[in-house]
Amino acid sequence: EHDWSQVEPSIFGTLVERALDPTERHKLGAHYTPRPYVERLVNHVVLTPLREDWAGVQIEVQAAIEKGKDPEKARVKARGLVEAFLSKLQQQRVLDPACGTGNFLYVSMELVKRLEAEVIETLVDLGGTPPLTDVSPEQFLGLELNPRAARVAELVLWIGYLQLYARSHGGAGPAEPILKAYRNIRQTDAVLTYSSRKPHVDKAGVPVTRWDGVTVIKDPVTGREVPDPAARVQDTVYVKPGKPLWPAADFIVGNPPFIGAGPMREALGDGYVQALRATYKPKKDVVGVPDSADFVMFWWHKAAVQMASLRRLRRFGFVTTNSIKQTFNRRVIEDHLTASVKDAHPLSLVYAVPDHPWVDAADGAAVRIAMTVVARGKRDGLLERVVDEQVGENGEYAVKTTAMVGRINADLTVGADVTAASELKANQSISGRGVQLMGAGFIVPVQTGPDPETGIKQPDATDLGLGRVPGIEAHLREYRNGRDLTSRPRDVRVIDLFGLTEDEARTRFPEMYQHVRLTVKPERDAKAHSKDGAGYARLWWWFGKPRQELRPALAGLPRFIATVETSKHRFFQFLDASILPDNMLVNIAHDDAYVLGVLGSRVHVVWALAQGGTLEDRPRYNKSRCFETFPFPVPTPVQQQAIREKAEELDALRKARLAAHAHLTMTDLYNVLEKLRGGAELTDRERRTLQDGTVTVLREYHDELDALVQAAYGWEGALGDQEILSRLTDLNALRAQEERAGTIRYLRPDYQDPKGTAVGDLGMDVQAPAAAALAKPAYPDRLAEQSAAVRQVLVLAERALSAEQVAAAFSGVRAGTVDELLELLVMMGQVRQVGTETVAYAA
């Protein structure tokens, strides 16, 4: 009943997403991608290489006309070149393997048809006639699980095509039949196939069930909410799971679902996730997807595999969350980039945006996205960083970016490749995350009163024996989680019965035993059907993850170092040995303030930010990548003592300020410190924090500590972040080589190497491994390819180059040959000349 002739086709994406109920939208990971975001990625994936091709053809056309002795024959040859490109353009295939309602496909089609119009105009100018065929929806392929979205995607493409056709043909429509059944949008799962699915049954033929994770009942004894044992649903087994074949395409582009590794089971189901991970599990010498990778990485992996095996595929690119830089996601990228080099099919990141705002108030989450584009060849790329962002009226952000050109690393940086850093033996076996309870009943307040409404008093630490049962302090311990460190500690204890048998726990601490039995055991029993749940149910009085490997490292130390795994600010502090750290804390089993000082310095924080990735907009500290790869300095005794003393002063200052002022938190202190460093104006509340927290003194301590640590490395002058990363990367390679030769600089030799087996000679003459020199590429044979290669050299140089300098980038070409091509490029407006000399600069 409405006239849709002028509607923006991508509006259908918004309409359909709003039509999905919240549960279904979460399950499918459905997101409406704003047009500017789509266009940015499509331009770099699809249009950039096609326009490079067209620019090369234009050079060939110009050369044919200029060098042809017979003008008419020259024009015929030129028309042939244009017609050949036009025919090739009409055969290009673009695939979106998570197409949703078709936004990416529609924008790709619109931009390709704009290029088509330019080519046809050139053909007509040369005396040719427009072809009878044109770029059509047939060339734009989609895979989509949601049948409703798949149908809309098909409609979006046809609406868009008819609009574009009418605009270029004076309002006329194409010949009938107007709509053709191309079947270019397939309703299917893009990453997993299975022949059938059926309920899992045991040997007796009884269906095995699982708790649905939602229904709860009141426990008749404790009154607490516990899982309802009757609320179970049949589990699903996916039979013969496999990897689906994607249609052959020249370009792959899209926005796969935003589902993290953790929520995958809840969103997709245990059976599906188990089948998916088993199907893509990495094997020896075979790249796969680790279990801890996000859902989107299965698309990224499949596209990379397709590029390695199908020469037709020229580029692929995806919008993902910015967690693609985190360790397990990044490992997929690293594996493909390194594996492709070994297999002589190198792949490179040619465009990336590491951190970009998503849509304002998207499901209430501070979602940040990344964009990555991959092409063949070992080549430099363009990295764009967002430096300013302003939210628009529809929730999308207008951004300003700054660009860097260079080899883009797997962590979406340009410069030192910190992802290549090795884990060092010197730092191993003394770090780890804290305990993971898997049972809220383990935590009890120190003291509680009766509930004002019911009059019922819940058990507290005093009721369970604190202060009156001998030896209970070792098992009813102070407890700290991430919020305790970033804000203020709670007055709670945690029941730690690790190391005790069930009989020992019941005999020695009957009150604690009963409390855990009533509050934890029902939850464990309800999940006993699952793979991990069986073990947790069997040892229900222990934490789910008691961290057996960390406990021996902490034993005997009066204190240890801790940092919050995911936090806006990266700071380290000492915790007393009596405290048990939570799973959200990363802990270093060392009591020396020298180690605390180095970890708290700018040198280490820069390294940790580069290595650790982010969760939403908060940096994460991964102990394997941030701590175990970090090369400590080798200071003199005087330098070491100076760092030790300054770190003690810093740790004492922060704790004293928080103890003296109940309104202060550690986050408050570092928020104000960040503003001071940036020269930003403080609010009234922040000025109070500045006063009560003595933040200027805190800043001075940090500045002095940074200078001491930098001096311990032997580095002079003001160093930027990239320079620090480059030096640390080189030092990591040096240390790794030392360790292979037998020299290991243990942080805690008495614990890590009690027998003293490591060589201790710190004066070994070990040279850092030199980077392998890259061979120059051969100068292409065809004129179109020559022009594309020369333009690439000029773009990446970001400065004017002479013909000699351009020729030096290739093997097998003289400067005079390049000079002739440069003159032609200048004539076509693809390169501009600088000054009177034969010097060219990319237009």
CSV table of N, CA, C and O in Angstrom, one decimal, residues 138-198:
chain,number,residue,atom,x,y,z
A,138,GLU,N,22.1,-11.1,-8.7
A,138,GLU,CA,22.6,-12.5,-8.9
A,138,GLU,C,24.1,-12.6,-8.3
A,138,GLU,O,24.5,-13.6,-7.9
A,139,GLN,N,24.8,-11.4,-8.4
A,139,GLN,CA,26.2,-11.5,-8.0
A,139,GLN,C,26.5,-11.3,-6.5
A,139,GLN,O,27.6,-11.4,-6.1
A,140,PHE,N,25.4,-11.1,-5.8
A,140,PHE,CA,25.5,-10.8,-4.3
A,140,PHE,C,24.9,-11.9,-3.5
A,140,PHE,O,23.7,-12.0,-3.5
A,141,LEU,N,25.7,-12.7,-2.9
A,141,LEU,CA,25.3,-13.9,-2.3
A,141,LEU,C,25.3,-13.8,-0.8
A,141,LEU,O,26.1,-13.1,-0.2
A,142,GLY,N,24.3,-14.4,-0.2
A,142,GLY,CA,24.2,-14.4,1.3
A,142,GLY,C,23.8,-15.7,1.9
A,142,GLY,O,23.2,-16.5,1.3
A,143,LEU,N,24.3,-15.9,3.1
A,143,LEU,CA,24.0,-17.0,4.0
A,143,LEU,C,23.4,-16.4,5.2
A,143,LEU,O,23.9,-15.5,5.9
A,144,GLU,N,22.2,-17.0,5.7
A,144,GLU,CA,21.6,-16.4,6.9
A,144,GLU,C,20.7,-17.5,7.5
A,144,GLU,O,20.0,-18.2,6.8
A,145,LEU,N,20.9,-17.6,8.8
A,145,LEU,CA,20.2,-18.7,9.6
A,145,LEU,C,18.7,-18.4,9.8
A,145,LEU,O,17.9,-19.2,9.7
A,146,ASN,N,18.4,-17.1,10.0
A,146,ASN,CA,17.0,-16.7,10.3
A,146,ASN,C,16.2,-16.7,9.0
A,146,ASN,O,16.5,-15.8,8.1
A,147,PRO,N,15.2,-17.5,8.8
A,147,PRO,CA,14.5,-17.5,7.5
A,147,PRO,C,13.8,-16.2,7.2
A,147,PRO,O,13.7,-15.8,6.1
A,148,ARG,N,13.3,-15.5,8.2
A,148,ARG,CA,12.6,-14.2,8.0
A,148,ARG,C,13.6,-13.2,7.5
A,148,ARG,O,13.3,-12.5,6.5
A,149,ALA,N,14.8,-13.1,8.1
A,149,ALA,CA,15.8,-12.2,7.7
A,149,ALA,C,16.3,-12.5,6.3
A,149,ALA,O,16.5,-11.6,5.4
A,150,ALA,N,16.4,-13.8,5.9
A,150,ALA,CA,16.9,-14.2,4.6
A,150,ALA,C,15.9,-13.7,3.5
A,150,ALA,O,16.3,-13.3,2.5
A,151,ARG,N,14.6,-13.9,3.8
A,151,ARG,CA,13.6,-13.4,2.9
A,151,ARG,C,13.7,-11.9,2.7
A,151,ARG,O,13.6,-11.4,1.5
A,152,VAL,N,13.9,-11.2,3.7
A,152,VAL,CA,14.0,-9.7,3.6
A,152,VAL,C,15.2,-9.3,2.9
A,152,VAL,O,15.2,-8.3,2.1
A,153,ALA,N,16.3,-10.0,3.1
A,153,ALA,CA,17.6,-9.7,2.4
A,153,ALA,C,17.4,-9.8,0.9
A,153,ALA,O,17.9,-8.9,0.1
A,154,GLU,N,16.6,-10.8,0.4
A,154,GLU,CA,16.4,-10.9,-1.0
A,154,GLU,C,15.6,-9.7,-1.5
A,154,GLU,O,15.8,-9.2,-2.6
A,155,LEU,N,14.6,-9.3,-0.7
A,155,LEU,CA,13.7,-8.2,-1.0
A,155,LEU,C,14.5,-6.9,-1.1
A,155,LEU,O,14.4,-6.1,-2.0
A,156,VAL,N,15.4,-6.7,-0.1
A,156,VAL,CA,16.3,-5.5,0.0
A,156,VAL,C,17.1,-5.4,-1.3
A,156,VAL,O,17.2,-4.3,-1.9
A,157,LEU,N,17.7,-6.5,-1.8
A,157,LEU,CA,18.5,-6.4,-3.0
A,157,LEU,C,17.7,-6.0,-4.2
A,157,LEU,O,18.1,-5.2,-5.0
A,158,TRP,N,16.5,-6.6,-4.3
A,158,TRP,CA,15.7,-6.3,-5.5
A,158,TRP,C,15.2,-4.9,-5.4
A,158,TRP,O,15.1,-4.2,-6.5
A,159,ILE,N,14.7,-4.4,-4.3
A,159,ILE,CA,14.3,-3.0,-4.1
A,159,ILE,C,15.5,-2.1,-4.5
A,159,ILE,O,15.3,-1.1,-5.3
A,160,GLY,N,16.6,-2.3,-4.0
A,160,GLY,CA,17.8,-1.5,-4.3
A,160,GLY,C,18.2,-1.6,-5.7
A,160,GLY,O,18.5,-0.5,-6.4
A,161,TYR,N,18.1,-2.7,-6.3
A,161,TYR,CA,18.5,-2.9,-7.8
A,161,TYR,C,17.5,-2.1,-8.6
A,161,TYR,O,17.9,-1.4,-9.6
A,162,LEU,N,16.2,-2.2,-8.4
A,162,LEU,CA,15.2,-1.6,-9.2
A,162,LEU,C,15.3,0.0,-9.1
A,162,LEU,O,15.2,0.7,-10.0
A,163,GLN,N,15.7,0.4,-7.9
A,163,GLN,CA,15.9,1.9,-7.7
A,163,GLN,C,17.1,2.4,-8.5
A,163,GLN,O,17.0,3.4,-9.2
A,164,LEU,N,18.2,1.6,-8.4
A,164,LEU,CA,19.4,2.0,-9.2
A,164,LEU,C,19.2,1.9,-10.7
A,164,LEU,O,19.6,2.8,-11.4
A,165,TYR,N,18.5,0.9,-11.1
A,165,TYR,CA,18.2,0.8,-12.5
A,165,TYR,C,17.3,1.9,-13.0
A,165,TYR,O,17.6,2.5,-14.1
A,166,ALA,N,16.3,2.2,-12.3
A,166,ALA,CA,15.4,3.3,-12.7
A,166,ALA,C,16.2,4.7,-12.8
A,166,ALA,O,16.0,5.5,-13.7
A,167,ARG,N,17.0,4.9,-11.8
A,167,ARG,CA,17.8,6.2,-11.8
A,167,ARG,C,18.7,6.3,-13.0
A,167,ARG,O,19.0,7.4,-13.5
A,168,SER,N,19.3,5.2,-13.5
A,168,SER,CA,20.2,5.2,-14.6
A,168,SER,C,19.5,5.0,-15.9
A,168,SER,O,20.2,5.2,-17.0
A,169,HIS,N,18.2,4.8,-15.9
A,169,HIS,CA,17.5,4.6,-17.2
A,169,HIS,C,16.3,5.5,-17.3
A,169,HIS,O,15.2,5.1,-17.8
A,170,GLY,N,16.4,6.6,-16.7
A,170,GLY,CA,15.3,7.6,-16.8
A,170,GLY,C,14.0,7.2,-16.2
A,170,GLY,O,12.9,7.6,-16.7
A,171,GLY,N,14.0,6.4,-15.2
A,171,GLY,CA,12.8,5.9,-14.5
A,171,GLY,C,12.2,4.7,-15.0
A,171,GLY,O,11.2,4.1,-14.5
A,172,ALA,N,12.8,4.2,-16.1
A,172,ALA,CA,12.2,2.9,-16.7
A,172,ALA,C,12.7,1.7,-15.9
A,172,ALA,O,13.7,1.8,-15.3
A,173,GLY,N,11.9,0.6,-16.0
A,173,GLY,CA,12.3,-0.6,-15.3
A,173,GLY,C,12.9,-1.6,-16.3
A,173,GLY,O,12.9,-1.4,-17.5
A,174,PRO,N,13.6,-2.6,-15.8
A,174,PRO,CA,14.2,-3.6,-16.6
A,174,PRO,C,13.1,-4.5,-17.3
A,174,PRO,O,11.9,-4.4,-17.0
A,175,ALA,N,13.6,-5.2,-18.3
A,175,ALA,CA,12.7,-6.1,-19.1
A,175,ALA,C,12.1,-7.2,-18.2
A,175,ALA,O,12.8,-7.6,-17.3
A,176,GLU,N,10.9,-7.6,-18.6
A,176,GLU,CA,10.3,-8.7,-17.8
A,176,GLU,C,10.9,-10.0,-18.2
A,176,GLU,O,11.3,-10.2,-19.3
A,177,PRO,N,10.9,-11.0,-17.3
A,177,PRO,CA,10.4,-10.9,-15.9
A,177,PRO,C,11.4,-10.0,-15.0
A,177,PRO,O,12.6,-10.2,-15.1
A,178,ILE,N,10.8,-9.1,-14.3
A,178,ILE,CA,11.6,-8.2,-13.5
A,178,ILE,C,12.4,-8.9,-12.4
A,178,ILE,O,13.6,-8.8,-12.2
A,179,LEU,N,11.6,-9.7,-11.6
A,179,LEU,CA,12.2,-10.5,-10.5
A,179,LEU,C,12.6,-11.9,-11.0
A,179,LEU,O,11.7,-12.6,-11.5
A,180,LYS,N,13.8,-12.2,-10.7
A,180,LYS,CA,14.3,-13.6,-11.2
A,180,LYS,C,14.7,-14.4,-9.9
A,180,LYS,O,15.2,-13.8,-9.0
A,181,ALA,N,14.4,-15.6,-10.0
A,181,ALA,CA,14.7,-16.5,-8.8
A,181,ALA,C,16.2,-16.9,-8.9
A,181,ALA,O,16.5,-18.1,-9.3
A,182,TYR,N,17.1,-16.1,-8.4
A,182,TYR,CA,18.5,-16.4,-8.5
A,182,TYR,C,18.9,-17.3,-7.4
A,182,TYR,O,19.9,-18.0,-7.4
A,183,ARG,N,18.1,-17.4,-6.3
A,183,ARG,CA,18.4,-18.2,-5.1
A,183,ARG,C,19.8,-17.8,-4.6
A,183,ARG,O,20.6,-18.7,-4.2
A,184,ASN,N,20.1,-16.5,-4.6
A,184,ASN,CA,21.4,-16.1,-4.2
A,184,ASN,C,21.5,-15.9,-2.6
A,184,ASN,O,22.6,-15.8,-2.1
A,185,ILE,N,20.3,-15.9,-2.0
A,185,ILE,CA,20.3,-15.8,-0.5
A,185,ILE,C,19.9,-17.2,0.0
A,185,ILE,O,18.8,-17.6,-0.3
A,186,ARG,N,20.7,-17.9,0.7
A,186,ARG,CA,20.4,-19.2,1.2
A,186,ARG,C,20.2,-19.1,2.7
A,186,ARG,O,20.9,-18.6,3.5
A,187,GLN,N,19.0,-19.7,3.1
A,187,GLN,CA,18.7,-19.8,4.5
A,187,GLN,C,19.4,-21.1,5.1
A,187,GLN,O,19.0,-22.2,4.8
A,188,THR,N,20.5,-20.9,5.8
A,188,THR,CA,21.3,-22.0,6.3
A,188,THR,C,22.3,-21.5,7.4
A,188,THR,O,22.5,-20.3,7.6
A,189,ASP,N,22.8,-22.5,8.1
A,189,ASP,CA,23.8,-22.2,9.1
A,189,ASP,C,25.2,-22.1,8.4
A,189,ASP,O,25.5,-23.0,7.6
A,190,ALA,N,25.9,-21.0,8.6
A,190,ALA,CA,27.1,-20.7,7.8
A,190,ALA,C,28.3,-21.5,8.4
A,190,ALA,O,29.3,-21.6,7.6
A,191,VAL,N,28.3,-21.9,9.6
A,191,VAL,CA,29.5,-22.5,10.2
A,191,VAL,C,29.4,-23.9,10.6
A,191,VAL,O,30.4,-24.5,11.0
A,192,LEU,N,28.2,-24.5,10.6
A,192,LEU,CA,28.1,-25.9,11.1
A,192,LEU,C,27.0,-26.6,10.3
A,192,LEU,O,25.9,-26.1,10.1
A,193,THR,N,27.3,-27.8,9.8
A,193,THR,CA,26.3,-28.7,9.2
A,193,THR,C,26.2,-29.9,10.1
A,193,THR,O,27.1,-30.3,10.8
A,194,TYR,N,25.0,-30.6,10.0
A,194,TYR,CA,24.8,-31.8,10.7
A,194,TYR,C,23.7,-32.6,10.0
A,194,TYR,O,22.8,-32.0,9.5
A,195,SER,N,23.8,-33.9,10.0
A,195,SER,CA,22.9,-34.7,9.2
A,195,SER,C,21.5,-34.8,9.9
A,195,SER,O,20.5,-34.8,9.3
A,196,SER,N,21.5,-34.9,11.2
A,196,SER,CA,20.3,-34.9,12.0
A,196,SER,C,20.6,-34.7,13.4
A,196,SER,O,21.8,-34.6,13.8
A,197,ARG,N,19.6,-34.5,14.2
A,197,ARG,CA,19.8,-34.4,15.7
A,197,ARG,C,18.8,-35.2,16.4
A,197,ARG,O,17.6,-35.3,16.0
A,198,LYS,N,19.1,-35.7,17.6
A,198,LYS,CA,18.2,-36.5,18.3
A,198,LYS,C,18.6,-36.4,19.8
A,198,LYS,O,19.7,-36.0,20.2
